[in-house]
Short mmCIF file of C-alpha atoms in Angstrom, two decimals:
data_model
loop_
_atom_site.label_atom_id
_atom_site.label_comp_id
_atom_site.label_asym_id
_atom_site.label_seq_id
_atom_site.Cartn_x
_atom_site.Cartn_y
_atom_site.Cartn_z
CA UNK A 1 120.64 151.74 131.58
CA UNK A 2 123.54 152.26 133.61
CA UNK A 3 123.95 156.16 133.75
CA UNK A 4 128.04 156.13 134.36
CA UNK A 5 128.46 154.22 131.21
CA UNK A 6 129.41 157.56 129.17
CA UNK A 7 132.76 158.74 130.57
CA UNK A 8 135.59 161.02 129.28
CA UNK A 9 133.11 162.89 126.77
CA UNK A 10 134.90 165.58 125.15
CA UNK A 11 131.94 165.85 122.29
CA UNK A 12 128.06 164.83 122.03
CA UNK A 13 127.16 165.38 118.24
CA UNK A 14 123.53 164.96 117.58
CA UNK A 15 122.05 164.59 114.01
CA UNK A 16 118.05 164.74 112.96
CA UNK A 17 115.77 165.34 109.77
CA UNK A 18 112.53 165.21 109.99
CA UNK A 19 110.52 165.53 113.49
CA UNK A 20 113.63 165.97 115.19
CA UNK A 21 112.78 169.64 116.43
CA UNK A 22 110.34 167.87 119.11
CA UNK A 23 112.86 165.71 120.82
CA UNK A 24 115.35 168.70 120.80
CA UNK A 25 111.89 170.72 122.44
CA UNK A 26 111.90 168.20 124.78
CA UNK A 27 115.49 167.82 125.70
CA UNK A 28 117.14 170.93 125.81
CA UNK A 29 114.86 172.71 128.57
CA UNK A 30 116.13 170.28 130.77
CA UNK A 31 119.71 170.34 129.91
CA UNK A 32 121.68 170.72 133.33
CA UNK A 33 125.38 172.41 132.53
CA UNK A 34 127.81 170.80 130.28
CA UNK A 35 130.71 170.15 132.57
CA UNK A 36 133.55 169.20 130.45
CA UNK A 37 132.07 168.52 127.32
CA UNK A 38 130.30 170.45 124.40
CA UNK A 39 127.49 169.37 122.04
CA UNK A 40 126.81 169.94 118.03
CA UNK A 41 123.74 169.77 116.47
CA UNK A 42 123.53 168.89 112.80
CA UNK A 43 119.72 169.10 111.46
CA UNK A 44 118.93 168.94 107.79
CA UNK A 45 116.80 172.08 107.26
CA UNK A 46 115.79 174.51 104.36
CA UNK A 47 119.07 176.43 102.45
CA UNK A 48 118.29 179.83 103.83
CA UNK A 49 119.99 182.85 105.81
CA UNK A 50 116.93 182.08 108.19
CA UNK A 51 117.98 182.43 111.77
CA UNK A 52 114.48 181.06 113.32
CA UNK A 53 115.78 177.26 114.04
CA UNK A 54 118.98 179.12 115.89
CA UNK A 55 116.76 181.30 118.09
CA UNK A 56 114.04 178.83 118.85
CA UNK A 57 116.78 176.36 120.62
CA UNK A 58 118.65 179.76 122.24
CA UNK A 59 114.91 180.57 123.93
CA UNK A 60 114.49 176.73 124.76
CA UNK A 61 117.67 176.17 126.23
CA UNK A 62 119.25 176.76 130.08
CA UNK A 63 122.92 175.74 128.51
CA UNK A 64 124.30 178.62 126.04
CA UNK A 65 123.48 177.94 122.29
CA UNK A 66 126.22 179.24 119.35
CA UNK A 67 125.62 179.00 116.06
CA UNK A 68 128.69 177.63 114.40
CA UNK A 69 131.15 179.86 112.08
CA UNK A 70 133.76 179.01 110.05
CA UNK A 71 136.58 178.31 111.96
CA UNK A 72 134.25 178.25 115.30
CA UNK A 73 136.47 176.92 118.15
CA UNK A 74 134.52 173.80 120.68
CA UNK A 75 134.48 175.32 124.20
CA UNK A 76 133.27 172.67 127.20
CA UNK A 77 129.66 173.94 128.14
CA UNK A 78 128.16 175.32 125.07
CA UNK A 79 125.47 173.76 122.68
CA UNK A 80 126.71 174.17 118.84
CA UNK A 81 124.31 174.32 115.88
CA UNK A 82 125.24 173.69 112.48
CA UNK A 83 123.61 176.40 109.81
CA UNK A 84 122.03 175.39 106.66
CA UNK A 85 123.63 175.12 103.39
CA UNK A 86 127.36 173.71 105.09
CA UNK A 87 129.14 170.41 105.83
CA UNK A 88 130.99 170.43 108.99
CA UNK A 89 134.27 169.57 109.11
CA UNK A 90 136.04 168.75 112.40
CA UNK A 91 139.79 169.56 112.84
CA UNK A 92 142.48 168.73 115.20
CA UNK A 93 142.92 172.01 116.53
CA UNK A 94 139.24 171.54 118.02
CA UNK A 95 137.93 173.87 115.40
CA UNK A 96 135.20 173.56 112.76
CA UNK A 97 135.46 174.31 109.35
CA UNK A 98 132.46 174.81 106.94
CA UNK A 99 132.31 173.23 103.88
CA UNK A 100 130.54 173.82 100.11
CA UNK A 101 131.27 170.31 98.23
CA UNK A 102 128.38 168.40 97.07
CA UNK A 103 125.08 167.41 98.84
CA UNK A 104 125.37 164.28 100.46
CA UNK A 105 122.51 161.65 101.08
CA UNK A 106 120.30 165.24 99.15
CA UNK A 107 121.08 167.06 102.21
CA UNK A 108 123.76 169.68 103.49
CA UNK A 109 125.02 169.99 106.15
CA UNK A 110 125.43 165.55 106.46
CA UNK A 111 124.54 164.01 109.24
CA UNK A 112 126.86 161.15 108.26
CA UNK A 113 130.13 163.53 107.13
CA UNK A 114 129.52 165.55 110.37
CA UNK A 115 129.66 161.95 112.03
CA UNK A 116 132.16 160.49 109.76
CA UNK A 117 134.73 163.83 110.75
CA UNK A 118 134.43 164.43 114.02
CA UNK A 119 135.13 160.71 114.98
CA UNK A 120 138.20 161.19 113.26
CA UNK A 121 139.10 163.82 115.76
CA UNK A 122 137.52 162.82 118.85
CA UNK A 123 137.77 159.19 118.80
CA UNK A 124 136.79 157.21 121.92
CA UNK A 125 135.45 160.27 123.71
CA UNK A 126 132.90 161.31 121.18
CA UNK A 127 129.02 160.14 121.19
CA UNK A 128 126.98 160.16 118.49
CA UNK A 129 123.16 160.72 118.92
CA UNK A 130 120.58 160.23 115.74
CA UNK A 131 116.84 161.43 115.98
CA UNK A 132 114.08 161.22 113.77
CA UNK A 133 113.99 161.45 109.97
CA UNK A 134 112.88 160.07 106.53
CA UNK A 135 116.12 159.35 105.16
CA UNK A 136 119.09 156.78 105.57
CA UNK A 137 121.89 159.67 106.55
CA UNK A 138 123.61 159.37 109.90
CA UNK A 139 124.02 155.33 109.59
CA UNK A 140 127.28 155.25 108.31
CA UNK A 141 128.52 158.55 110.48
CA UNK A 142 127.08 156.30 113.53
CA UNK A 143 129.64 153.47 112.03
CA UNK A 144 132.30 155.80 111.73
CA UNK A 145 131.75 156.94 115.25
CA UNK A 146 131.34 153.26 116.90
CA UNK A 147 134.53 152.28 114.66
CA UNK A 148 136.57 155.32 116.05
CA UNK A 149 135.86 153.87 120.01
CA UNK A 150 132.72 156.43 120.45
CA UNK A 151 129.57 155.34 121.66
CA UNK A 152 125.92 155.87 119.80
CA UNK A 153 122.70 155.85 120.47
CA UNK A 154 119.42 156.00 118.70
CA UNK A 155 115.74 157.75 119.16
CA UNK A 156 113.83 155.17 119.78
CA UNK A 157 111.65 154.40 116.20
CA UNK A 158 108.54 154.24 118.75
CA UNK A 159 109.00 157.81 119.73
CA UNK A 160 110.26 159.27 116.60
CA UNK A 161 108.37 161.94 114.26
CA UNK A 162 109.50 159.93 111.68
CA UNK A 163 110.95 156.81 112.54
CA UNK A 164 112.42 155.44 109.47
CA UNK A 165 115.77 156.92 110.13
CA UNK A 166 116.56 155.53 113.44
CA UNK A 167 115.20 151.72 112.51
CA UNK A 168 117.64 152.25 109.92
CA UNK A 169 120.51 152.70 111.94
CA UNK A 170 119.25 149.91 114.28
CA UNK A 171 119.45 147.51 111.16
CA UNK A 172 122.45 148.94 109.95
CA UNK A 173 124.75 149.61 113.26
CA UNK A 174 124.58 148.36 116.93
CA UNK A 175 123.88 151.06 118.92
CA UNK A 176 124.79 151.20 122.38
CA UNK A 177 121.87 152.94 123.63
CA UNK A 178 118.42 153.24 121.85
CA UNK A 179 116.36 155.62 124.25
CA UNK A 180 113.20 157.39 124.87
CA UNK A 181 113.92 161.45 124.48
CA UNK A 182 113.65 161.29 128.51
CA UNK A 183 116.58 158.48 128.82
CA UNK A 184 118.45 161.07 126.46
CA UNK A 185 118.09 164.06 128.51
CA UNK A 186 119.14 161.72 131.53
CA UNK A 187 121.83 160.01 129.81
CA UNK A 188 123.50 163.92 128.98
CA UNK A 189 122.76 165.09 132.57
CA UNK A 190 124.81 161.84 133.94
CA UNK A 191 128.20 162.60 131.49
CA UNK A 192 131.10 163.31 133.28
CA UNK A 193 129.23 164.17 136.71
#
């Protein structure tokens, strides 16, 4: 892997189900600081007010962690996460709304409309990261993404929790990148440095 592939990142949006917690465990601690680009995490979890996932990844984490309002505005350096029960919705203005309308792929937020949105918006310097999970959501948001000029990149199956939903991406898409949760955490470190 050539680490200065990734260049002109505005966004990193990552998306997980099942077993994706560990790789995040293992990634985040070593996060160095996001120079000039931000990153969004979009897990499918339980359709509660609980804040648990948010504070686990604040305690874990050397680069600031937000949880994401409506209307939250992306700032360069600071590690978004999506709360339960909400589509996100990217908009031009580099703001994201939170949205109510129907489960999609029995999940909300959507890995793939969370995909699907913000390569609308960020285009060519957006990449798209899936991790573990049990269901087929985040192949056509990876699509989306690799359509728009982004790059993605896939957990690879071998590592995964649950590996079914990055070997279906990897049948479904081309990823650019499918790497072990160390070549992640490298592959971040190297953006725009």
């Amino acid at each position: 892997m050539e680490e200065n592939k990734i260049k002109n990142c505005r966004l990193v949006i990552i998306g997980g189900s099942a077993g994706s917690l560990n790789a995040l465990m293992q990634i985040l601690p070593g996060l160095k600081k996001l120079n000039d680009f931000a990153i969004v995490i979009v897990l499918h979890r339980k359709s509660t007010d609980d804040q648990t996932l948010e504070e686990l990844l604040i305690l874990k984490s050397k680069v600031a962690v937000k949880p994401i309002e409506d209307k939250t505005l992306l700032i360069a350096g600071f590690v978004y996460i999506a709360p339960s029960n909400y589509h996100l919705l990217f908009e031009k203005d580099e703001t994201i709304a939170l949205d109510i309308s129907e489960k999609i792929n029995y999940s909300r937020p959507s890995i793939d409309v969370s995909f699907e949105s913000a390569a609308e918006i960020y285009g060519s310097s957006l990449v798209g990261i899936l991790f573990s999970g049990s269901n087929t959501d985040g192949t056509e948001g990876l699509k989306a993404i690799q359509a728009h000029g982004g790059k993605i990149i896939v957990q690879n199956p071998l590592v995964a929790d649950m590996p079914f939903m990055p070997n279906n991406a990897i049948l479904f898409t081309t990823p650019d990148f499918i790497l072990n949760n160390n070549e992640i955490l490298n592959l971040l470190n190297s953006i725009n440095h």
